[in-house]
Coordinates of C-alpha atoms in Angstrom, one line a residue:
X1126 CA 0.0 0.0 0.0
X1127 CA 1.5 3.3 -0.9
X1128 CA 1.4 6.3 1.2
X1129 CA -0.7 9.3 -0.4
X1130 CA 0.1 12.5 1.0
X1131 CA -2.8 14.7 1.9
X1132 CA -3.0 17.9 0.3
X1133 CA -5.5 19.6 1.5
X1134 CA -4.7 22.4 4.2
X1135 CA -7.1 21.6 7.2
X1136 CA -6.9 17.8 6.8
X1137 CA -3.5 17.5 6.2
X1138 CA -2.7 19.9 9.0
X1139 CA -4.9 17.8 11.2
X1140 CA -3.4 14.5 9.8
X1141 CA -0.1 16.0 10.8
X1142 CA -0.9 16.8 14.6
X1143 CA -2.4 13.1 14.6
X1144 CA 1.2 11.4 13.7
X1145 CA 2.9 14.2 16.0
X1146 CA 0.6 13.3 19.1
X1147 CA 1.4 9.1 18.1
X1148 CA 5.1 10.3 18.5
X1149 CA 4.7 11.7 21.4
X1150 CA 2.8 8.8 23.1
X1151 CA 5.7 6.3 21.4
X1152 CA 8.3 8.0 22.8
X1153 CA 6.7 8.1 26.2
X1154 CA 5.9 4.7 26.3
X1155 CA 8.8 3.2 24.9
X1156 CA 12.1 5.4 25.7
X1157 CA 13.2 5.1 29.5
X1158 CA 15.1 8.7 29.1
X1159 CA 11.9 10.1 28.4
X1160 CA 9.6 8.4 30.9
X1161 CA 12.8 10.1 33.4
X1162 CA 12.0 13.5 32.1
X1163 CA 8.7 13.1 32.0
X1164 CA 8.2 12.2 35.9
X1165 CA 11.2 15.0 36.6
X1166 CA 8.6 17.4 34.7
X1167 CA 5.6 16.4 37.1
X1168 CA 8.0 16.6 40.0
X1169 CA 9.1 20.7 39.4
X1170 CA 5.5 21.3 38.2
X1171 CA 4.4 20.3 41.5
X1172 CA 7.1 22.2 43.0
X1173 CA 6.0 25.4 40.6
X1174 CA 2.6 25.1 42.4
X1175 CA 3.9 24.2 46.1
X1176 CA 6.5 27.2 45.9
X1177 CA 4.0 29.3 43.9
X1178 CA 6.4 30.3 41.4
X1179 CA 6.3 33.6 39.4
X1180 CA 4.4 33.3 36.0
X1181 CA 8.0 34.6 34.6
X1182 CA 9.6 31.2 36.0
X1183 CA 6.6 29.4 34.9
X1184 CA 7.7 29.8 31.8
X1185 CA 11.2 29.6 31.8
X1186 CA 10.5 26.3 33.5
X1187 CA 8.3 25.3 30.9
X1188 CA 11.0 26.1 28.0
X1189 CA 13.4 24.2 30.1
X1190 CA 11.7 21.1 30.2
X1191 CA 10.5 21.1 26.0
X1192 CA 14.3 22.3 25.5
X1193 CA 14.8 18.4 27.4
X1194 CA 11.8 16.8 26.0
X1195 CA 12.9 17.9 22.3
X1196 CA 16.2 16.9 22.2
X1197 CA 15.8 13.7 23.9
X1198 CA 13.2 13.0 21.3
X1199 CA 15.7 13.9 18.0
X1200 CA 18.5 12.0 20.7
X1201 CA 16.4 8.7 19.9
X1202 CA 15.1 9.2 16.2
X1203 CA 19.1 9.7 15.6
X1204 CA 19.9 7.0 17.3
X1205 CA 16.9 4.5 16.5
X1206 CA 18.1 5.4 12.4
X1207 CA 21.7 5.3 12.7
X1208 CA 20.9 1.4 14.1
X1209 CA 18.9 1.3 11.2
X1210 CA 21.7 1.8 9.0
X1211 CA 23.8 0.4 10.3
X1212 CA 22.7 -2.3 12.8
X1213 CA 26.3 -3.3 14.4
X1214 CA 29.0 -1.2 15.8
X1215 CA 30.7 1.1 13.3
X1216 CA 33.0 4.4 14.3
X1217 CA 31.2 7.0 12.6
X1218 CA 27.6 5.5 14.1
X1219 CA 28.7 5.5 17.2
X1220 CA 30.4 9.1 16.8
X1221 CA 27.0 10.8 15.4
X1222 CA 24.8 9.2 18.6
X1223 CA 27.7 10.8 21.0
X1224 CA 27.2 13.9 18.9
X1225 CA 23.5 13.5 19.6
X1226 CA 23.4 12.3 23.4
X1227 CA 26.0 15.1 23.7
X1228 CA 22.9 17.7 23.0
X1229 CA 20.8 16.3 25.2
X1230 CA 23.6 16.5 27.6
X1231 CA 23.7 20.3 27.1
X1232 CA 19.7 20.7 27.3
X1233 CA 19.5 18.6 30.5
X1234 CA 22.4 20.9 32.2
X1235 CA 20.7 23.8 31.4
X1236 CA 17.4 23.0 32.6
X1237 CA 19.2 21.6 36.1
X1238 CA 20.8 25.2 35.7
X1239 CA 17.3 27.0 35.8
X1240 CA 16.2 24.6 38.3
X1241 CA 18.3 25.7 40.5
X1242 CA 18.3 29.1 39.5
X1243 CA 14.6 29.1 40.4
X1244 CA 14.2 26.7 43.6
X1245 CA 16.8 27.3 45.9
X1246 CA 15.9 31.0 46.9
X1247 CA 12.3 28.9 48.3
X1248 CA 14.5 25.9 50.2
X1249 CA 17.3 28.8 51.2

């Protein structure tokens, strides 16, 4: 069966928040490092409401975590079609998912960053 692409604005639009939200879900159910984040996101949104947070921080907070969310998302399409490829161990495979995991790195650090920035005045 051969895919047919929709055309049509609204459909097609609504078609593509359809595969989006099965992502999503996917992701969620299947990758451990998002299931993480995802349970760390519950835990500072309970915090945001416990510690009443500004609406400023609200949002910075917010950023933080879809900054994380995001890139641990591409983190696993790059990896999930680099095994694809190239199912065993090869040098450059293994140097483009470092590449990769090495973003999420820098996402995750700065949402710890704004963590911090934005608790510890409420537990100081």
């Amino acid at each position: 069966m051969e895919f047919q692409k929709d055309n049509k604005f609204l459909s097609g639009r609504l078609k593509s928040v359809q595969f989006a939200f099965k992502g999503a879900v996917t992701l969620i159910k299947t990758e451990h490092s998002i299931m993480v984040q995802c349970g760390l996101g519950v835990a500072v949104t309970a915090a945001g409401f416990y510690f009443r947070i500004s609406k400023t921080e609200w949002l910075i907070q917010t950023l933080a975590l879809g900054l994380v969310l995001c890139t641990e998302g591409l983190n696993t399409a790059v990896e999930k079609m680099a095994d694809f490829i190239h199912p065993n161990f090869h040098e450059k495979i293994g140097f483009i998912k470092d590449i990769a995991a090495g973003a999420v790195f820098f996402a995750a650090l700065t949402a710890i960053v704004i963590g911090l920035v934005i608790y510890i005045p409420f537990i100081f």
